[in-house]
mmCIF file of C-alpha atoms in Angstrom:
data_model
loop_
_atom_site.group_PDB
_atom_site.id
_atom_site.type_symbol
_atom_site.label_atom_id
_atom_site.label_comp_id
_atom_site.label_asym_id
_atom_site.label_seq_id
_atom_site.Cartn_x
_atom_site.Cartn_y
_atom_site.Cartn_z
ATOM 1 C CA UNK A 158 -80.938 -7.799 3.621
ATOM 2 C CA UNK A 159 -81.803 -4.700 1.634
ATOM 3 C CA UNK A 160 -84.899 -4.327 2.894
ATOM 4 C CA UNK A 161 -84.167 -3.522 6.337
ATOM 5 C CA UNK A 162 -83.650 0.470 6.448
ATOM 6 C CA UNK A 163 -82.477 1.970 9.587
ATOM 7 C CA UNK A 164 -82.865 6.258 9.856
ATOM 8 C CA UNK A 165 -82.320 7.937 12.165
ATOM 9 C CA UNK A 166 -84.216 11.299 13.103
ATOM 10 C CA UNK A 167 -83.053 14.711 15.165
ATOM 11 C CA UNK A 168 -84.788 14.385 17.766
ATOM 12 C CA UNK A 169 -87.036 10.875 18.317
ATOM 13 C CA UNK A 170 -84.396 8.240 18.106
ATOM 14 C CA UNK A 171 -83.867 5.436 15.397
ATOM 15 C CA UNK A 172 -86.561 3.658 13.148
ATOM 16 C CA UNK A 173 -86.072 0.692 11.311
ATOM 17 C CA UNK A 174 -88.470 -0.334 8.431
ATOM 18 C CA UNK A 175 -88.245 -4.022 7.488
ATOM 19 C CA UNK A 176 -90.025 -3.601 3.719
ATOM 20 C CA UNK A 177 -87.150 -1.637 2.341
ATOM 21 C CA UNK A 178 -88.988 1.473 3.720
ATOM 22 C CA UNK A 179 -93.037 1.053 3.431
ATOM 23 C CA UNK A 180 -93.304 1.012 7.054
ATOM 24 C CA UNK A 181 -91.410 2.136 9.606
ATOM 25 C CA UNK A 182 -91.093 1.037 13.639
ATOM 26 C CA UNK A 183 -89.452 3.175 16.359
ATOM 27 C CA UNK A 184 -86.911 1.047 17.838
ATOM 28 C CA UNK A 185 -84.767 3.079 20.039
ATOM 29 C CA UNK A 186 -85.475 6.239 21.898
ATOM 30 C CA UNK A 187 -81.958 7.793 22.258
ATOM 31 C CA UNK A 188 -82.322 10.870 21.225
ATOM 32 C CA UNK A 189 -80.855 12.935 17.898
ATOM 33 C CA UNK A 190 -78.735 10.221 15.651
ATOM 34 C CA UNK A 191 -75.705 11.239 14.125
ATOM 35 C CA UNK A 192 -74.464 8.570 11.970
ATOM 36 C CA UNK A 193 -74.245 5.041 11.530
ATOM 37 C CA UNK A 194 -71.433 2.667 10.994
ATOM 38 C CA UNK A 195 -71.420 -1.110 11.280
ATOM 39 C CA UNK A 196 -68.824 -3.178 11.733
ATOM 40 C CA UNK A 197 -69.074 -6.856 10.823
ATOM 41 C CA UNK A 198 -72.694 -8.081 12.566
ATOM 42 C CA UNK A 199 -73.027 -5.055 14.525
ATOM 43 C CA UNK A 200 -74.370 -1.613 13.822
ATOM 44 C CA UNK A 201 -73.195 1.542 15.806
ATOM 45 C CA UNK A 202 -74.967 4.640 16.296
ATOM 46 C CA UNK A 203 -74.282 7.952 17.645
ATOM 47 C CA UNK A 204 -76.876 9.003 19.793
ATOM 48 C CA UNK A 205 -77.519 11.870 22.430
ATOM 49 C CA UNK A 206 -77.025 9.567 24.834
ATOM 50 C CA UNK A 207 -73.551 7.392 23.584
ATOM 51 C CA UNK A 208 -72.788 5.063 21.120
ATOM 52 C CA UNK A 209 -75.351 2.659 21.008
ATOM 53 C CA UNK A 210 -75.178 -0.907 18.746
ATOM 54 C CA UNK A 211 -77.392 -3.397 17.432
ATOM 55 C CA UNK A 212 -76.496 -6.962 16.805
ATOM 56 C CA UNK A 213 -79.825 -8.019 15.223
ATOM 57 C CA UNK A 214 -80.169 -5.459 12.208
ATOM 58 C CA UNK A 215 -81.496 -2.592 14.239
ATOM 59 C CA UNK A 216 -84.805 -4.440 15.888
ATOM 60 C CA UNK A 217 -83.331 -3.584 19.350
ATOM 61 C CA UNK A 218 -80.396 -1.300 20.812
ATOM 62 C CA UNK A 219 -78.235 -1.314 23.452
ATOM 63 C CA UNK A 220 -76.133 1.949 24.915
ATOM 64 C CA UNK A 221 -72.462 0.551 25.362
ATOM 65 C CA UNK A 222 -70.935 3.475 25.953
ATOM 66 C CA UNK A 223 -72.950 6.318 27.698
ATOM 67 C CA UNK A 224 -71.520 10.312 27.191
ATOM 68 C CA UNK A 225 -72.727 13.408 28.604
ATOM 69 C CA UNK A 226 -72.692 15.367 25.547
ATOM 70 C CA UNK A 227 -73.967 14.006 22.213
ATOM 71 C CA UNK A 228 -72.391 11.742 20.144
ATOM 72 C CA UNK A 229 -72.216 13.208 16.735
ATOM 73 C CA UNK A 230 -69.664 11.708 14.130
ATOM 74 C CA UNK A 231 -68.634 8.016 13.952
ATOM 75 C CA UNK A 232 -65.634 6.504 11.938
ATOM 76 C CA UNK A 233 -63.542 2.785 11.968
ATOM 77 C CA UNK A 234 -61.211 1.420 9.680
ATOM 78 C CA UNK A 235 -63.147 -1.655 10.291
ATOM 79 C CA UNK A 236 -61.834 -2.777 14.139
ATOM 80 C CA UNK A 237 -61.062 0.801 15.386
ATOM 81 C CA UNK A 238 -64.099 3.300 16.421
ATOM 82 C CA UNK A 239 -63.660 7.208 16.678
ATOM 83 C CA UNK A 240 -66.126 9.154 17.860
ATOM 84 C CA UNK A 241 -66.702 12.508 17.566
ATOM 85 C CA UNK A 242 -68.427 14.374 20.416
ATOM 86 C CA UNK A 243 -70.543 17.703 20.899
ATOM 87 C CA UNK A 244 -67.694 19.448 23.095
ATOM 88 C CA UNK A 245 -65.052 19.112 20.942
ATOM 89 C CA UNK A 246 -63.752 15.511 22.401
ATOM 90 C CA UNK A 247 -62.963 12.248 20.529
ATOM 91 C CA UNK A 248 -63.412 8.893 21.820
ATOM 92 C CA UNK A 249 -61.157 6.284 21.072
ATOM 93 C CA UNK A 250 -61.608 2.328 21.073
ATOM 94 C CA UNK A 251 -58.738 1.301 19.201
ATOM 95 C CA UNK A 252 -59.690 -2.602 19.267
ATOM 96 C CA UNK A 253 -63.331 -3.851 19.148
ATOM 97 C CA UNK A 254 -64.205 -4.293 22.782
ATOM 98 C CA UNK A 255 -60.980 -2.631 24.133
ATOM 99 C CA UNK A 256 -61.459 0.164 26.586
ATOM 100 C CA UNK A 257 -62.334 3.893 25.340
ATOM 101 C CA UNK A 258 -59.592 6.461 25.585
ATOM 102 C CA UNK A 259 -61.446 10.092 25.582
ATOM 103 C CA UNK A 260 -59.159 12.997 23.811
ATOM 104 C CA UNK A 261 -59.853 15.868 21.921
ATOM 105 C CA UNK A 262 -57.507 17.974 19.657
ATOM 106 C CA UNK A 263 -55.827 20.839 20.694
ATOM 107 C CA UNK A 264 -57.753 24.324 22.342
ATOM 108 C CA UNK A 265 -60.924 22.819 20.985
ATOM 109 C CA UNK A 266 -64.593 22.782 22.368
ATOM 110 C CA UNK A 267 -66.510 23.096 19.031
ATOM 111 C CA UNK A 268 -68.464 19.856 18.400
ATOM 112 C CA UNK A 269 -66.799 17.114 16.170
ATOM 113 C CA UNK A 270 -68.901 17.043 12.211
ATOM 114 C CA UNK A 271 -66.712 14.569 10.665
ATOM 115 C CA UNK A 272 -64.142 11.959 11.232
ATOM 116 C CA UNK A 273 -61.730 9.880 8.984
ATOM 117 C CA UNK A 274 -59.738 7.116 10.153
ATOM 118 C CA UNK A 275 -57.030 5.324 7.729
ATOM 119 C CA UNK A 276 -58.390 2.064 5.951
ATOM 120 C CA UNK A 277 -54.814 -0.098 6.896
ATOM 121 C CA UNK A 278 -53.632 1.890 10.079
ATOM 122 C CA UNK A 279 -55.728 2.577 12.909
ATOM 123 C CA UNK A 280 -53.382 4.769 14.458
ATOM 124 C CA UNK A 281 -53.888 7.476 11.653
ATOM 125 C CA UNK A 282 -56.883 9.221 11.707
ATOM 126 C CA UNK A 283 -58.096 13.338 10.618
ATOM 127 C CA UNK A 284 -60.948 15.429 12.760
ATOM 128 C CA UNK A 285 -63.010 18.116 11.773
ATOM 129 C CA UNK A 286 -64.172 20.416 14.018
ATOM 130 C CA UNK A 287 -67.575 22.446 13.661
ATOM 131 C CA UNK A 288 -65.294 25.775 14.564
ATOM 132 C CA UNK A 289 -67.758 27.962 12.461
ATOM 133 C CA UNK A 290 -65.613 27.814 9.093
ATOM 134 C CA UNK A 291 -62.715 29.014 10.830
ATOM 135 C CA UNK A 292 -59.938 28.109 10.336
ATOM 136 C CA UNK A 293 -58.075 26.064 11.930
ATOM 137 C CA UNK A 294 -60.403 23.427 12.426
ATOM 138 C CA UNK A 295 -58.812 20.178 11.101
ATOM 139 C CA UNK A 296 -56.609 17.668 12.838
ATOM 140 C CA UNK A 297 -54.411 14.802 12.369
ATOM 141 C CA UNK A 298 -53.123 11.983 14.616
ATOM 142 C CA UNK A 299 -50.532 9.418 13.945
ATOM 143 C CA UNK A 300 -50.811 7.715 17.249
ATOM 144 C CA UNK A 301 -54.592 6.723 18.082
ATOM 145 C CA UNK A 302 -55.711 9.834 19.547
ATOM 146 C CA UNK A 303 -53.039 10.376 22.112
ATOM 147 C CA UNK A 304 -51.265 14.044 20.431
ATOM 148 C CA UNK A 305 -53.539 15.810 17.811
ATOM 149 C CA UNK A 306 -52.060 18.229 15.173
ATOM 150 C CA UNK A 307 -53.687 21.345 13.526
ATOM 151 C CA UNK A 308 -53.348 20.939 9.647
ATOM 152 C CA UNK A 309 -52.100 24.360 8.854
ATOM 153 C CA UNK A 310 -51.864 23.721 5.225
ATOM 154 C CA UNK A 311 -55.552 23.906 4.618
ATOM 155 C CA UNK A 312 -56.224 27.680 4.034
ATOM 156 C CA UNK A 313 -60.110 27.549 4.169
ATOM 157 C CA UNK A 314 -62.514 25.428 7.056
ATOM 158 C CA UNK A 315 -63.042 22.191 6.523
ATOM 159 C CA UNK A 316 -66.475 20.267 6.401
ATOM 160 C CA UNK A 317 -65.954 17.188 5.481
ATOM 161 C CA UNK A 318 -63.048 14.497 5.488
ATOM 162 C CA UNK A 319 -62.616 11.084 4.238
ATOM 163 C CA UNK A 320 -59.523 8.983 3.349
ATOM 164 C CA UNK A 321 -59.201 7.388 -0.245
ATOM 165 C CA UNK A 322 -60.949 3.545 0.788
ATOM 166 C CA UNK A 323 -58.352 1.844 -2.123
ATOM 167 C CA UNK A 324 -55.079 3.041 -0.563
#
């Protein structure tokens, strides 16, 4: 339905506006938001709190999987979730409602700003870490999280990564 909106804010939580944005409603209190993915019926968010979802287009949300640290980067091939947290740590659901795997990449603690995960192989997936444009702050793993490897090859920081969606 392309009138439902959903934002969400830095500090106050999420708002959803049914009228393809005229008027908005507070619908979650969870904090800073940052980002949104949705997988089949269900939209994910990454909250201060966790990873939060809504199964009925954002009127109410649920925390299904609390952290201490905020949540601040989401990505999924489409079954598969990454999440990127404030410390530095990734969390890993590798199958939707299989258990979360927590890992981060190697020496870090900077907080994760963006996430790509492979569209055909969950397994495969590239981190960026908010290291201050230092480098090195990107990483690669082949096997869902479990060893991360600095991308060396990339001579300047990274901000941004995303896989090509047609491969």
């Amino acid at each position: 339905d392309p009138a439902i909106v959903v934002a969400g804010t830095t500090s106050a939580g999420i708002f959803q506006s049914t009228d393809a944005g005229g008027h908005w409603s507070l619908t979650s209190q969870l904090g800073a938001i940052g980002a949104f993915l949705q997988i089949g019926g269900t939209l994910y968010a990454a909250t201060a709190q966790g990873i939060a979802g809504s199964s009925d287009r954002g009127n109410t949300w649920s925390l299904g999987r609390s952290t201490s640290v905020p949540v601040r980067a989401l990505a999924t091939n489409g079954g598969a979730i990454y999440a990127g947290l404030d410390n530095g740590g990734v969390l890993v659901q590798l199958s939707p409602s299989g258990s979360w795997s927590t890992t981060s990449p190697p020496g870090q603690t900077s907080g994760v700003s963006s996430i790509a995960v492979h569209p055909t192989n969950p397994q495969n997936a590239f981190v960026v870490e908010w290291n201050n444009y230092q480098v090195p702050d990107l990483y690669v793993t082949a096997d869902g999280g479990n060893t991360w490897n600095t991308v060396t090859s990339l001579t300047c920081a990274a901000h941004v990564v995303a896989f090509d969606p047609n491969t």
